[in-house]
JSON list of C-alpha atoms in Angstrom, two decimals:
[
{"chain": "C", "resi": 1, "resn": "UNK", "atom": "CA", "xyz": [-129.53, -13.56, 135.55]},
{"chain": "C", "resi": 2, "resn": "UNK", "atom": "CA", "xyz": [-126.97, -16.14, 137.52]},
{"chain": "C", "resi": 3, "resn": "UNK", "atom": "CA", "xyz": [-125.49, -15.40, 140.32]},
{"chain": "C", "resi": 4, "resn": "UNK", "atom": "CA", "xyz": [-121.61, -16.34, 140.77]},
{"chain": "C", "resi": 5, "resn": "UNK", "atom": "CA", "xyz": [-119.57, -17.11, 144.04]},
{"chain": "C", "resi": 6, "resn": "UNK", "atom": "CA", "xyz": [-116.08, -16.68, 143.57]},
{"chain": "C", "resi": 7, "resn": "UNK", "atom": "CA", "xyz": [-113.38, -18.00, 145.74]},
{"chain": "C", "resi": 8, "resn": "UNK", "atom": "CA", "xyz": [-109.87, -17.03, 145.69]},
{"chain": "C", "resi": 9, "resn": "UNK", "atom": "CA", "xyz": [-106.81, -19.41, 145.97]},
{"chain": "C", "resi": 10, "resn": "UNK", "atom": "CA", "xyz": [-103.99, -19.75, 147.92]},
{"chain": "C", "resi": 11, "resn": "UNK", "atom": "CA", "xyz": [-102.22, -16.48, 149.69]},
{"chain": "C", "resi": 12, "resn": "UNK", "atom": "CA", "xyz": [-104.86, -14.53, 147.39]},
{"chain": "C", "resi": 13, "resn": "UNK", "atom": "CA", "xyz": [-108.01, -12.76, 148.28]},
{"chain": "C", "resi": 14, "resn": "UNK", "atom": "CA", "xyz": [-111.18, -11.31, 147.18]},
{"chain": "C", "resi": 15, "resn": "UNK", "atom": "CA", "xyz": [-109.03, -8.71, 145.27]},
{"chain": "C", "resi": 16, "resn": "UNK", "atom": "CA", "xyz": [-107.45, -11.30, 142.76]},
{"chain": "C", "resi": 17, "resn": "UNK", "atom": "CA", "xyz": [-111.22, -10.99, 141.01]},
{"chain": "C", "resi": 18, "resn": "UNK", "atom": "CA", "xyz": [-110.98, -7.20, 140.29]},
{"chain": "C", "resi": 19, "resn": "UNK", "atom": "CA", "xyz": [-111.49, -7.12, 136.66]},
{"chain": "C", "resi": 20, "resn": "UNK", "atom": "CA", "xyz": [-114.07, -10.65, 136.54]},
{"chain": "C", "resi": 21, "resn": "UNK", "atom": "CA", "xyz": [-116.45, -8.40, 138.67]},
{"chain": "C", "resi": 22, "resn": "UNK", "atom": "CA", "xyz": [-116.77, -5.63, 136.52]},
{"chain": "C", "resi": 23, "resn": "UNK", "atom": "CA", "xyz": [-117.44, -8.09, 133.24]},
{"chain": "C", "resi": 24, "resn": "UNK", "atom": "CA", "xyz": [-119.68, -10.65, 134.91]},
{"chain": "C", "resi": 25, "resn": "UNK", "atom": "CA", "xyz": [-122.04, -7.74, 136.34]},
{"chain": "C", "resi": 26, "resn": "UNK", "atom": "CA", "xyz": [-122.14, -5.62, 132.98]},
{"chain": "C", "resi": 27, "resn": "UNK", "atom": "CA", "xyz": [-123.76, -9.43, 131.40]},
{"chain": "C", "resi": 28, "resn": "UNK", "atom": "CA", "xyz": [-126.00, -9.33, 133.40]},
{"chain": "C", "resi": 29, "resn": "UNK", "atom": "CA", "xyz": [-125.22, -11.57, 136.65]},
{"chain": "C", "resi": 30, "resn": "UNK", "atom": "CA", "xyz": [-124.88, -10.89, 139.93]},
{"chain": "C", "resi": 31, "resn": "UNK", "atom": "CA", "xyz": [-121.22, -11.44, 141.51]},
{"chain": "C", "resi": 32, "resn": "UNK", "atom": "CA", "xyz": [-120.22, -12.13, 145.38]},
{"chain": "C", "resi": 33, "resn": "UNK", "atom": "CA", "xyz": [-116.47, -12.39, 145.88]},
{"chain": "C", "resi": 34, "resn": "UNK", "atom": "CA", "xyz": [-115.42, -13.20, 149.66]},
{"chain": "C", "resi": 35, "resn": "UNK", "atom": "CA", "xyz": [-111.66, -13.39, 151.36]},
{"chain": "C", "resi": 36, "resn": "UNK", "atom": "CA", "xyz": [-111.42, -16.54, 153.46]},
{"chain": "C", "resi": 37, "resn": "UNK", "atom": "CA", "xyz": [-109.59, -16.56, 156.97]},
{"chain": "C", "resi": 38, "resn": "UNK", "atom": "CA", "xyz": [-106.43, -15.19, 156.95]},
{"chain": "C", "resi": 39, "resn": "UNK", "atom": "CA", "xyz": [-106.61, -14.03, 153.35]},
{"chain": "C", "resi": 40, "resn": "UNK", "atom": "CA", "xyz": [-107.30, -10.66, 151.96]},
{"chain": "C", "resi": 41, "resn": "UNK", "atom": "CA", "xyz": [-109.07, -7.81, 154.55]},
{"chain": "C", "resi": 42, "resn": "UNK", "atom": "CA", "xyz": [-109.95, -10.96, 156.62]},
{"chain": "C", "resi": 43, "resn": "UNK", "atom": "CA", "xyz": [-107.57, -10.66, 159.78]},
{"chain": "C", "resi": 44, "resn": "UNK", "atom": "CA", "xyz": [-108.23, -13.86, 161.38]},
{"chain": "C", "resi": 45, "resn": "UNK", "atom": "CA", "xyz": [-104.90, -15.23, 163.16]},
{"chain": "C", "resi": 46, "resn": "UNK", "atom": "CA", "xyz": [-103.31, -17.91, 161.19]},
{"chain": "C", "resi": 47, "resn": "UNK", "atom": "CA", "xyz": [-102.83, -20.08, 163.78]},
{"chain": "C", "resi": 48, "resn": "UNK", "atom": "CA", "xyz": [-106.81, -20.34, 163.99]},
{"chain": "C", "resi": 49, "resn": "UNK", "atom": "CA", "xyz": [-107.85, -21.43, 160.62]},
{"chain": "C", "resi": 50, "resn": "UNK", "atom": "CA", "xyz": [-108.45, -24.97, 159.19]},
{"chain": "C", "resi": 51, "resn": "UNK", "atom": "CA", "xyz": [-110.27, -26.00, 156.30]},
{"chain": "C", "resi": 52, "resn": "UNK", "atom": "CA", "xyz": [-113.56, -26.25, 158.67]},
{"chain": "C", "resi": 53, "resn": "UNK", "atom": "CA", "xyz": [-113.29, -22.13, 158.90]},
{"chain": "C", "resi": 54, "resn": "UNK", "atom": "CA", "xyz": [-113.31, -21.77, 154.96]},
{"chain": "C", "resi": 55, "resn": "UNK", "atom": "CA", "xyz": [-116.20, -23.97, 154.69]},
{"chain": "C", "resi": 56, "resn": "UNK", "atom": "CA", "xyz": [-117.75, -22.03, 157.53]},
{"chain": "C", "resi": 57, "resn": "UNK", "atom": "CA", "xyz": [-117.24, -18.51, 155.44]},
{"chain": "C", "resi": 58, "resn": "UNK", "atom": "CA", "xyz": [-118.60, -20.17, 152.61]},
{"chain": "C", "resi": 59, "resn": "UNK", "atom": "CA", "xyz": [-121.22, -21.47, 153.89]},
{"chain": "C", "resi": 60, "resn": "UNK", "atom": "CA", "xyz": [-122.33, -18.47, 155.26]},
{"chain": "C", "resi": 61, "resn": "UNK", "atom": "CA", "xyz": [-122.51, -16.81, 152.12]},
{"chain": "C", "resi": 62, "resn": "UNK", "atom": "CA", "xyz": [-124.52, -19.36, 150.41]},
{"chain": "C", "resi": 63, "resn": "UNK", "atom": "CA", "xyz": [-126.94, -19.70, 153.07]},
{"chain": "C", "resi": 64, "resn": "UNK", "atom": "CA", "xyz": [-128.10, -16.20, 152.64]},
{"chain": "C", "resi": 65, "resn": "UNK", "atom": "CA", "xyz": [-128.72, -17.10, 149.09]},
{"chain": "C", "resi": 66, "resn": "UNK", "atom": "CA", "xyz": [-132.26, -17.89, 148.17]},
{"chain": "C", "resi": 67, "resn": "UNK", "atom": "CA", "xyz": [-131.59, -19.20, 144.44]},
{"chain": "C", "resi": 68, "resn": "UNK", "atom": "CA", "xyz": [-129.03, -21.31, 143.55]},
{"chain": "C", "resi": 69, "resn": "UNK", "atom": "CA", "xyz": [-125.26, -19.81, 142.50]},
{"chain": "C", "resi": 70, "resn": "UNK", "atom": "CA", "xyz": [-122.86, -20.92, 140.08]},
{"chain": "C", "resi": 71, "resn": "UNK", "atom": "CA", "xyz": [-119.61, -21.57, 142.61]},
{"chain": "C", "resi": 72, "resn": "UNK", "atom": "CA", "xyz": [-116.70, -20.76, 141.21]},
{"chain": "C", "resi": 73, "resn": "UNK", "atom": "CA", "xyz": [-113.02, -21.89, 142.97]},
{"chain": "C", "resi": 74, "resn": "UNK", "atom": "CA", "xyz": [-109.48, -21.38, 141.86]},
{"chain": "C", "resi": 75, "resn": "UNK", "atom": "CA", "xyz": [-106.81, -23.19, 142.90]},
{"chain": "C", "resi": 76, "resn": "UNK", "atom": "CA", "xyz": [-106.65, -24.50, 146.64]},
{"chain": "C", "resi": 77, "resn": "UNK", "atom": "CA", "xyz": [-110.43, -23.21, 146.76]},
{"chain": "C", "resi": 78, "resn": "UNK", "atom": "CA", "xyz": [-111.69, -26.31, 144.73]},
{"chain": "C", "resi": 79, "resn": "UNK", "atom": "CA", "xyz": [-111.45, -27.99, 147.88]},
{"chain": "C", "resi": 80, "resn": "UNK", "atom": "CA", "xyz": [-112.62, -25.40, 149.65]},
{"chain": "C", "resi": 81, "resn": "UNK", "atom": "CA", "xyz": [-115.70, -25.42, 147.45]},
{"chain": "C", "resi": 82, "resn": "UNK", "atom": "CA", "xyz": [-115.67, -28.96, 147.33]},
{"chain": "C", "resi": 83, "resn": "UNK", "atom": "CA", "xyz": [-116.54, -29.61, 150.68]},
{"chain": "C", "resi": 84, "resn": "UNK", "atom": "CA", "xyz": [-118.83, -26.70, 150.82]},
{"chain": "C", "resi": 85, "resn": "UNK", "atom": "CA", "xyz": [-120.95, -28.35, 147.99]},
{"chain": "C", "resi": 86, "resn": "UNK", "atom": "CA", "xyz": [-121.65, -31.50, 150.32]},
{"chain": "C", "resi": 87, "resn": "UNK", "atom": "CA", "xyz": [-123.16, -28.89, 153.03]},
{"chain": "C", "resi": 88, "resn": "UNK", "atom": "CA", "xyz": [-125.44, -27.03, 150.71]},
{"chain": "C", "resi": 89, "resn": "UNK", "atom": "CA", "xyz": [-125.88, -29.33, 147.10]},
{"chain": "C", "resi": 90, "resn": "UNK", "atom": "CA", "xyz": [-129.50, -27.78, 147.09]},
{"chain": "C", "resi": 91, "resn": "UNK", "atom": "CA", "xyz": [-127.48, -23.81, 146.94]},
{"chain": "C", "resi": 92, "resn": "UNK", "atom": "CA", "xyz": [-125.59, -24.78, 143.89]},
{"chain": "C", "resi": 93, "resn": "UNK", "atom": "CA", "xyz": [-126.36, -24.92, 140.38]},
{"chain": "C", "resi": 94, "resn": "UNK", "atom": "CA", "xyz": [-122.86, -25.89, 139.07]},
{"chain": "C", "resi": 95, "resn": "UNK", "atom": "CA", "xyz": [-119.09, -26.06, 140.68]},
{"chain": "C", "resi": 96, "resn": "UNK", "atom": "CA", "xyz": [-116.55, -24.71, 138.43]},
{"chain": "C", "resi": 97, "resn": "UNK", "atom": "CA", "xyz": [-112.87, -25.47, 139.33]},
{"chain": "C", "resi": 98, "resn": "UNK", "atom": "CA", "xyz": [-110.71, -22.93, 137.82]},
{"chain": "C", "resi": 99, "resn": "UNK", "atom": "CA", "xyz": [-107.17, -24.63, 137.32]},
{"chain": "C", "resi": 100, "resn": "UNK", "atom": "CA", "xyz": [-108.17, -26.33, 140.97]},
{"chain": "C", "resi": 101, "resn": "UNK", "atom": "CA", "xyz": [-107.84, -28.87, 143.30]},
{"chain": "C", "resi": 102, "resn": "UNK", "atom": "CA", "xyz": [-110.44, -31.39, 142.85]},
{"chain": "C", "resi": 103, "resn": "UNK", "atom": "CA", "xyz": [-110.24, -33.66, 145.75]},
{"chain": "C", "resi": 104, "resn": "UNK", "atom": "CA", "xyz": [-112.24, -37.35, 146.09]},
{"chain": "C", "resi": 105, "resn": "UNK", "atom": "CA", "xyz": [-113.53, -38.85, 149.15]},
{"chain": "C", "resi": 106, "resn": "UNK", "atom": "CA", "xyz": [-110.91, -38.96, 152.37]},
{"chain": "C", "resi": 107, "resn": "UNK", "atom": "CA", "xyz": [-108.33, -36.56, 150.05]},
{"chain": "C", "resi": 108, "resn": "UNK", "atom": "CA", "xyz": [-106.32, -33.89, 151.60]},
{"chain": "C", "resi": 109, "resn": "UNK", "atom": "CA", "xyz": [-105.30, -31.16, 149.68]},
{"chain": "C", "resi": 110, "resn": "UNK", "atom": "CA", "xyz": [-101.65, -32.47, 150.51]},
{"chain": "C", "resi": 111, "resn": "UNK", "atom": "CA", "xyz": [-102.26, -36.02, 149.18]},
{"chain": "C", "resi": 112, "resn": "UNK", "atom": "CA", "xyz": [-103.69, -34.69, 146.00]},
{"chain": "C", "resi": 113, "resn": "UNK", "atom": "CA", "xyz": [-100.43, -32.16, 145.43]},
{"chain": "C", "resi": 114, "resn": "UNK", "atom": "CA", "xyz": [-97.97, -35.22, 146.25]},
{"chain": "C", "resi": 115, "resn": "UNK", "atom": "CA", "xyz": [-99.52, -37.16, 143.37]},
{"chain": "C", "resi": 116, "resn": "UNK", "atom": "CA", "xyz": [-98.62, -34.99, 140.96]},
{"chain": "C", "resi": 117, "resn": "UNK", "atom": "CA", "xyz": [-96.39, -36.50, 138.34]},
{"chain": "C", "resi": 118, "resn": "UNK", "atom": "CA", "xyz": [-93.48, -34.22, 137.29]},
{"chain": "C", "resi": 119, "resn": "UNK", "atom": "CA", "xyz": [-91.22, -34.87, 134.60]},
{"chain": "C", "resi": 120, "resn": "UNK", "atom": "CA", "xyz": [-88.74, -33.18, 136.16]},
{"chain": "C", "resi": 121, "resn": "UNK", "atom": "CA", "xyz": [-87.83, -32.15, 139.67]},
{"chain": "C", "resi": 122, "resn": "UNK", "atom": "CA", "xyz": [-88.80, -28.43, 140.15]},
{"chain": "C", "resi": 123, "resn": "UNK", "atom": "CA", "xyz": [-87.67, -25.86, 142.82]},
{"chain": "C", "resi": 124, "resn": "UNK", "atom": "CA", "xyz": [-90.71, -25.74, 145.88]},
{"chain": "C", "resi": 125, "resn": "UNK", "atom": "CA", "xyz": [-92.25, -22.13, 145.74]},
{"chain": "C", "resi": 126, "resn": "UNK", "atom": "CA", "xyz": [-92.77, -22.33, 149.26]},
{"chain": "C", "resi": 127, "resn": "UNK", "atom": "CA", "xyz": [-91.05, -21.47, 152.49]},
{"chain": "C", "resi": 128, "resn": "UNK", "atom": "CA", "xyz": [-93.07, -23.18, 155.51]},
{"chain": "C", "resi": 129, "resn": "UNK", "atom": "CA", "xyz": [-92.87, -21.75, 158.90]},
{"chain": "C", "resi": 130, "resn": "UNK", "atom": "CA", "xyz": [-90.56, -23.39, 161.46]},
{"chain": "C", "resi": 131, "resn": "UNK", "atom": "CA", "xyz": [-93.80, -23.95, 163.87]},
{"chain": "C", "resi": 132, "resn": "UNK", "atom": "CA", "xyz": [-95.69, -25.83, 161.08]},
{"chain": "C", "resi": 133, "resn": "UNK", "atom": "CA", "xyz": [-98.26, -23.89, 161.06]},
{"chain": "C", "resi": 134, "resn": "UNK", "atom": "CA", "xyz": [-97.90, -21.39, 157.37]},
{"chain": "C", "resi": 135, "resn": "UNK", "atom": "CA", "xyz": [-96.60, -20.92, 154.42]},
{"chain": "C", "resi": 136, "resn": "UNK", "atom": "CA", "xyz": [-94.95, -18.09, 152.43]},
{"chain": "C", "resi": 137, "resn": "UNK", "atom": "CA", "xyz": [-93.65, -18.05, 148.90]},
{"chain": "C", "resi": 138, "resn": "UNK", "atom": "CA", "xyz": [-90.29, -17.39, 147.48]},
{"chain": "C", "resi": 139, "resn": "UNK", "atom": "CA", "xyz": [-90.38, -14.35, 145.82]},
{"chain": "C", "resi": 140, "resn": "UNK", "atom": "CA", "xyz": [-88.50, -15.11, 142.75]},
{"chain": "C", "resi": 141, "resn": "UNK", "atom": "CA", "xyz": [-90.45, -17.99, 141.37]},
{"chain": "C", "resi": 142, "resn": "UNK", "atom": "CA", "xyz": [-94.04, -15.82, 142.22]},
{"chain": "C", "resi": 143, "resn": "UNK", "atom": "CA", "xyz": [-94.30, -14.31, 138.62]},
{"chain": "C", "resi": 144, "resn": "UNK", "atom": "CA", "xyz": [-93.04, -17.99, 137.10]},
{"chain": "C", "resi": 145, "resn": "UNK", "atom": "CA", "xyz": [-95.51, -20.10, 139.49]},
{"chain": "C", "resi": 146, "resn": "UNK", "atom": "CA", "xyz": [-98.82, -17.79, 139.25]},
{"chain": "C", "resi": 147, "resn": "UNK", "atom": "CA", "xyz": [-98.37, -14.98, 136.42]},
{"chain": "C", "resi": 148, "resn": "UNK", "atom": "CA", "xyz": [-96.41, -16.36, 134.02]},
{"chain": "C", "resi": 149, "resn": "UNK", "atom": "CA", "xyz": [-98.53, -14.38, 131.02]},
{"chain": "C", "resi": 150, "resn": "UNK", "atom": "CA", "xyz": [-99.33, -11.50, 132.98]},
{"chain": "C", "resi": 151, "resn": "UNK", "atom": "CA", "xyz": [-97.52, -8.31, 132.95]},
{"chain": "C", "resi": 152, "resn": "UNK", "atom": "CA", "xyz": [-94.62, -6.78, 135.31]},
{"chain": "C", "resi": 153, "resn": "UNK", "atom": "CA", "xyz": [-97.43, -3.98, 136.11]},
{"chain": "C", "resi": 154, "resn": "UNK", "atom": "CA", "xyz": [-100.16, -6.82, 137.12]},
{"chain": "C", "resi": 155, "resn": "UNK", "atom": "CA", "xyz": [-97.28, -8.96, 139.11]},
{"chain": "C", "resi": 156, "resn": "UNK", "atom": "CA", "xyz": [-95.93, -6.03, 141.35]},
{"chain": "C", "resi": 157, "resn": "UNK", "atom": "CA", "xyz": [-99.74, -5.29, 142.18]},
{"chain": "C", "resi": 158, "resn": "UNK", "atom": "CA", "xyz": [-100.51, -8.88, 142.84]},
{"chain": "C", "resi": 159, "resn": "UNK", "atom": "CA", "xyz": [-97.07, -9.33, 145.18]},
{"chain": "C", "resi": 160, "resn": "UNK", "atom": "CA", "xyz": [-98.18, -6.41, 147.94]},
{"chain": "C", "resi": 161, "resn": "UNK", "atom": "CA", "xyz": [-101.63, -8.47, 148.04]},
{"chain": "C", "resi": 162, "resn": "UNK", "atom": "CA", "xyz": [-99.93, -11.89, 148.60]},
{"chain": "C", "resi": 163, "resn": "UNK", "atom": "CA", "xyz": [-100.42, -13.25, 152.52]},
{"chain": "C", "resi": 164, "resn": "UNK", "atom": "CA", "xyz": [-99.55, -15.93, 153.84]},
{"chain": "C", "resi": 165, "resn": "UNK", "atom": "CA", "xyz": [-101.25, -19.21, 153.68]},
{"chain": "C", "resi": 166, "resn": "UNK", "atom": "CA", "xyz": [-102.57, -21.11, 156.59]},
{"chain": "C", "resi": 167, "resn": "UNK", "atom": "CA", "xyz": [-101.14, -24.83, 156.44]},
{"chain": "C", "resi": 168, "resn": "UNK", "atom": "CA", "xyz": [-103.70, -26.27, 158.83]},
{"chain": "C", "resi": 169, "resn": "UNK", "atom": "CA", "xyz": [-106.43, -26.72, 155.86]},
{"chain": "C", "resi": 170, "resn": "UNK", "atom": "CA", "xyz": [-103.88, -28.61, 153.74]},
{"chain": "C", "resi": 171, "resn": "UNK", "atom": "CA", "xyz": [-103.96, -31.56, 155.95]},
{"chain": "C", "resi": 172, "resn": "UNK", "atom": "CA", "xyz": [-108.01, -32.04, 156.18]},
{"chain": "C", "resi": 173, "resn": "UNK", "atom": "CA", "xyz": [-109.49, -34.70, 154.29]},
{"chain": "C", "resi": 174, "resn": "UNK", "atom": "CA", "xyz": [-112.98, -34.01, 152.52]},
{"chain": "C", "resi": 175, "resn": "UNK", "atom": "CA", "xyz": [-116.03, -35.85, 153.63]},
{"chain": "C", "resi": 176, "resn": "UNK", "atom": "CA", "xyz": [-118.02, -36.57, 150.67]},
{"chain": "C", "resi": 177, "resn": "UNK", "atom": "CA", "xyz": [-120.99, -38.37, 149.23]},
{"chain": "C", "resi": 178, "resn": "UNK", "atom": "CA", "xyz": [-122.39, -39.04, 145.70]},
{"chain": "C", "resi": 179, "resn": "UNK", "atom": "CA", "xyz": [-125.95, -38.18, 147.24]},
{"chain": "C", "resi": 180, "resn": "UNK", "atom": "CA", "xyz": [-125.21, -34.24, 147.75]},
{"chain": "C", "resi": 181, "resn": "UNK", "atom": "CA", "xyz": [-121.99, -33.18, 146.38]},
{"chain": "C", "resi": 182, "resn": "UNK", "atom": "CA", "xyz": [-122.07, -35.98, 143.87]},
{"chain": "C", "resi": 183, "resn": "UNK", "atom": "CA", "xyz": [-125.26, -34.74, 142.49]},
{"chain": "C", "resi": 184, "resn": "UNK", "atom": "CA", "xyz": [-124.20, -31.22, 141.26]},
{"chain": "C", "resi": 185, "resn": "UNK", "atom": "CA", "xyz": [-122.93, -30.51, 137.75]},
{"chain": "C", "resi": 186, "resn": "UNK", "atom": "CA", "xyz": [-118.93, -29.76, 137.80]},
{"chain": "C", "resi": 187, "resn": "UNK", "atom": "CA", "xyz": [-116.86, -28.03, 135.05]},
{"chain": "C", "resi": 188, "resn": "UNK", "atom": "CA", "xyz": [-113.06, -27.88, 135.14]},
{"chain": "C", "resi": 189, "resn": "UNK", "atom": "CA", "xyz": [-111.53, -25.03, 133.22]},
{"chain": "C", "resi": 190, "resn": "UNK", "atom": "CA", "xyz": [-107.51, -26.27, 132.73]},
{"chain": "C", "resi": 191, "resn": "UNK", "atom": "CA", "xyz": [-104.97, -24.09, 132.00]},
{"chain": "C", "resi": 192, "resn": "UNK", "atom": "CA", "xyz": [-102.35, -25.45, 129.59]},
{"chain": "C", "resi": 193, "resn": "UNK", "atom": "CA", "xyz": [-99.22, -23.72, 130.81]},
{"chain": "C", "resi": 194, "resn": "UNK", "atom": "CA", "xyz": [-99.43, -23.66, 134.63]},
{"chain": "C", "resi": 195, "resn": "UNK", "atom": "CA", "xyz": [-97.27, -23.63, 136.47]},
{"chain": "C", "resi": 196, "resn": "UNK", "atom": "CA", "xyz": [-98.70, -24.01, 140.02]},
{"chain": "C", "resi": 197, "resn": "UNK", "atom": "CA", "xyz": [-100.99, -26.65, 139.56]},
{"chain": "C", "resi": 198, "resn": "UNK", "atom": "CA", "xyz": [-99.77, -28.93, 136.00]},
{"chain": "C", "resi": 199, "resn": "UNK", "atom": "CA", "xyz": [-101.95, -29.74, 133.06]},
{"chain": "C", "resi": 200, "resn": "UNK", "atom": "CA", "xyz": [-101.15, -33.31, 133.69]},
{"chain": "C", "resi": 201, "resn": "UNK", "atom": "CA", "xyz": [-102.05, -33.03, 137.91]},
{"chain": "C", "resi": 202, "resn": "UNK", "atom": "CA", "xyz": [-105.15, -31.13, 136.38]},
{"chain": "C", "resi": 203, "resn": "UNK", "atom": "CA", "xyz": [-106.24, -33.96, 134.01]},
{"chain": "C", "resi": 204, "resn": "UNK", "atom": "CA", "xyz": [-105.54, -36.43, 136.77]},
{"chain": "C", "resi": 205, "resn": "UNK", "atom": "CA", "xyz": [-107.74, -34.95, 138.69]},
{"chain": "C", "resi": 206, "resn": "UNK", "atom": "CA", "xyz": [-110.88, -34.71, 136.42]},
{"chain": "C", "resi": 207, "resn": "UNK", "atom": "CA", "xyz": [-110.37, -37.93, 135.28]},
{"chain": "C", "resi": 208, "resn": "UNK", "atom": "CA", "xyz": [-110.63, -39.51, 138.68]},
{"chain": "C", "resi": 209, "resn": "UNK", "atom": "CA", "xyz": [-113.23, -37.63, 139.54]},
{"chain": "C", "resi": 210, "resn": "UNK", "atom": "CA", "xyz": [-115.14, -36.94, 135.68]},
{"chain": "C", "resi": 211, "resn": "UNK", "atom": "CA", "xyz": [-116.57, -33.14, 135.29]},
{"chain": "C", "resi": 212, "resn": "UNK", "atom": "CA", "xyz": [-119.70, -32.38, 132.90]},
{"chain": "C", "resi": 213, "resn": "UNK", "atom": "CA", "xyz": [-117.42, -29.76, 130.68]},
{"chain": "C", "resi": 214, "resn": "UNK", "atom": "CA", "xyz": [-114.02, -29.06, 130.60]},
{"chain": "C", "resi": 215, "resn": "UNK", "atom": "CA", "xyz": [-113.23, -25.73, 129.03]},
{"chain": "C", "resi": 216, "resn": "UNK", "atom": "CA", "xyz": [-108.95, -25.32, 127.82]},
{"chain": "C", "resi": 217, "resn": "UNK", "atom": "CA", "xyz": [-107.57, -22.10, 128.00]},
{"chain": "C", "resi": 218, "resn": "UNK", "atom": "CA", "xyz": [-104.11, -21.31, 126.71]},
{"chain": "C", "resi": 219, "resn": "UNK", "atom": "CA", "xyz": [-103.27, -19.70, 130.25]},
{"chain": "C", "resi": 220, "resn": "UNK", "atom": "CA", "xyz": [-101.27, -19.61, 132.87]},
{"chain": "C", "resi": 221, "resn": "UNK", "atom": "CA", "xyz": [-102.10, -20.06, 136.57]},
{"chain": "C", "resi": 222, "resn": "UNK", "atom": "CA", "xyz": [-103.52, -16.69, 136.84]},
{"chain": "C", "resi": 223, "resn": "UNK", "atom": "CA", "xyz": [-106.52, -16.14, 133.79]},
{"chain": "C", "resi": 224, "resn": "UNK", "atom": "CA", "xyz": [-108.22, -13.61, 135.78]},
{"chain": "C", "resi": 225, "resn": "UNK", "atom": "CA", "xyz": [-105.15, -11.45, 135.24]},
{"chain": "C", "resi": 226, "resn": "UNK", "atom": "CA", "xyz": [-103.95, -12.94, 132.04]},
{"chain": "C", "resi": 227, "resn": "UNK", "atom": "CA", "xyz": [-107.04, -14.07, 129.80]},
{"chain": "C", "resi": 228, "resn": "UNK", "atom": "CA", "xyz": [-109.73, -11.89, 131.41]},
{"chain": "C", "resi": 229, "resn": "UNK", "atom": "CA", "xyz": [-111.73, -11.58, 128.82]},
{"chain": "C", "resi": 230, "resn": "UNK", "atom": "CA", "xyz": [-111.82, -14.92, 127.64]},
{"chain": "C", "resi": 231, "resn": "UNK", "atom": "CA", "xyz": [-112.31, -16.17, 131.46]},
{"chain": "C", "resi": 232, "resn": "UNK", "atom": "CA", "xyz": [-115.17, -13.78, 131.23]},
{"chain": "C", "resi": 233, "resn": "UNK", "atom": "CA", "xyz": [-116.43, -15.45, 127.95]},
{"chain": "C", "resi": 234, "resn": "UNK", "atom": "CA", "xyz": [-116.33, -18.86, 129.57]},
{"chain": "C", "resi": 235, "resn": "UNK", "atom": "CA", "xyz": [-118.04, -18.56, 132.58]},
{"chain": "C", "resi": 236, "resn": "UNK", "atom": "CA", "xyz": [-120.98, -15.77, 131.20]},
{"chain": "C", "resi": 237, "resn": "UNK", "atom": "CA", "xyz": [-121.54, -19.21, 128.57]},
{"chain": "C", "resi": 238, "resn": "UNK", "atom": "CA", "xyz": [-121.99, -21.48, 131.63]},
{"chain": "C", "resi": 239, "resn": "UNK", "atom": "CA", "xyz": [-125.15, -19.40, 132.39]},
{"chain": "C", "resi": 240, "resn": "UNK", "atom": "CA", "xyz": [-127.12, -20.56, 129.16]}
]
């Protein structure tokens, strides 16, 4: 038996993992899914969270933990899990980044987004605050952006869960050494058609900083949604 961590992404929460729970527990494994600040039933005030409050949350969780997890983080939560890692390397049997930021040394989550290379200029999906301080997302690139494969049924649901997203944590590099975090087996699961985060920003990423596995799923942003079972498959094989 493993047990997995999962962390949501960006204006998500703990709910976005619904159907992995279910799967992941019926193998076998043990599953902990958490809402960070400002996300999900979490009520913290946006104004008061920074990337220093998700690692907090995390860490938390892990340091209840008396064998070693498999931590799993989609999205903006590779970074979250990223820096996490450095605190606790000896809680942590393997990082997966699920179509997810995957920062290096001194990277903000904002630095790595800006290096994206785009063949083409695209709309922005977001709407920031006029005090700086969140984001929201414009509601009629949501389903195109996160659930492109998913159906109108699983989009609706997902919309009344969206919050909005703390911008504070965006502009916090990561501290990071090859002595802890370095030390841990990564795999990056990429998702060819995403929209949110691109193939070619994903493979940037990995390359830069090289993983152990990388898994390809014919997906969209969204695979807990769209490719469950498959997901499922993937990550219940990272336990042998």
């Amino acid at each position: 038996m493993s047990t997995f961590v999962l962390v949501h992404g960006s204006w998500h929460g703990a709910w976005c993992w619904e159907r992995i729970v279910p799967i992941l527990e019926e193998a076998g494994h043990r599953v902990i899914v958490i809402d960070l600040p400002a996300h999900g039933k979490d009520h913290t005030p946006l104004t008061e969270v920074n990337l220093k409050s998700y690692t907090d949350c995390l860490s938390a969780v892990l340091d209840k933990e008396s064998e070693k997890v498999i931590l799993v983080g989609h999205s903006m939560a590779g970074v979250v899990i990223t820096q996490t890692a450095e605190y606790f390397p000896e809680k942590i049997e393997k990082l997966v980044y699920l179509c997810a930021y995957l920062p290096v040394n001194g990277q903000t989550l904002l630095q790595i987004s800006q290096n994206e290379k785009k063949e083409k200029e695209s709309p922005s999906i977001v709407i920031i605050s006029e005090d700086q301080t969140f984001m929201d997302i414009k509601d009629e690139l949501i389903k195109d952006s996160f659930y492109g494969d998913c159906s109108e049924e699983d989009v609706i649901k997902a919309k009344e869960k969206l919050c909005l997203e703390p911008l504070a944590p965006f502009f916090t590099p990561v501290n990071l050494t090859d002595a802890r975090f370095g030390m841990i087996p990564r795999v990056y699961i990429e998702t060819l058609k995403d929209k949110a985060i691109s193939i070619s920003l994903q493979r940037d990423m990995y390359t830069v900083s090289p993983c152990n596995q990388v898994i390809t799923m014919d997906s969209d942003h969204s695979p807990f949604f769209s490719h469950t079972e498959e997901l499922c498959s993937h990550l219940i094989q990272l336990t042998f």
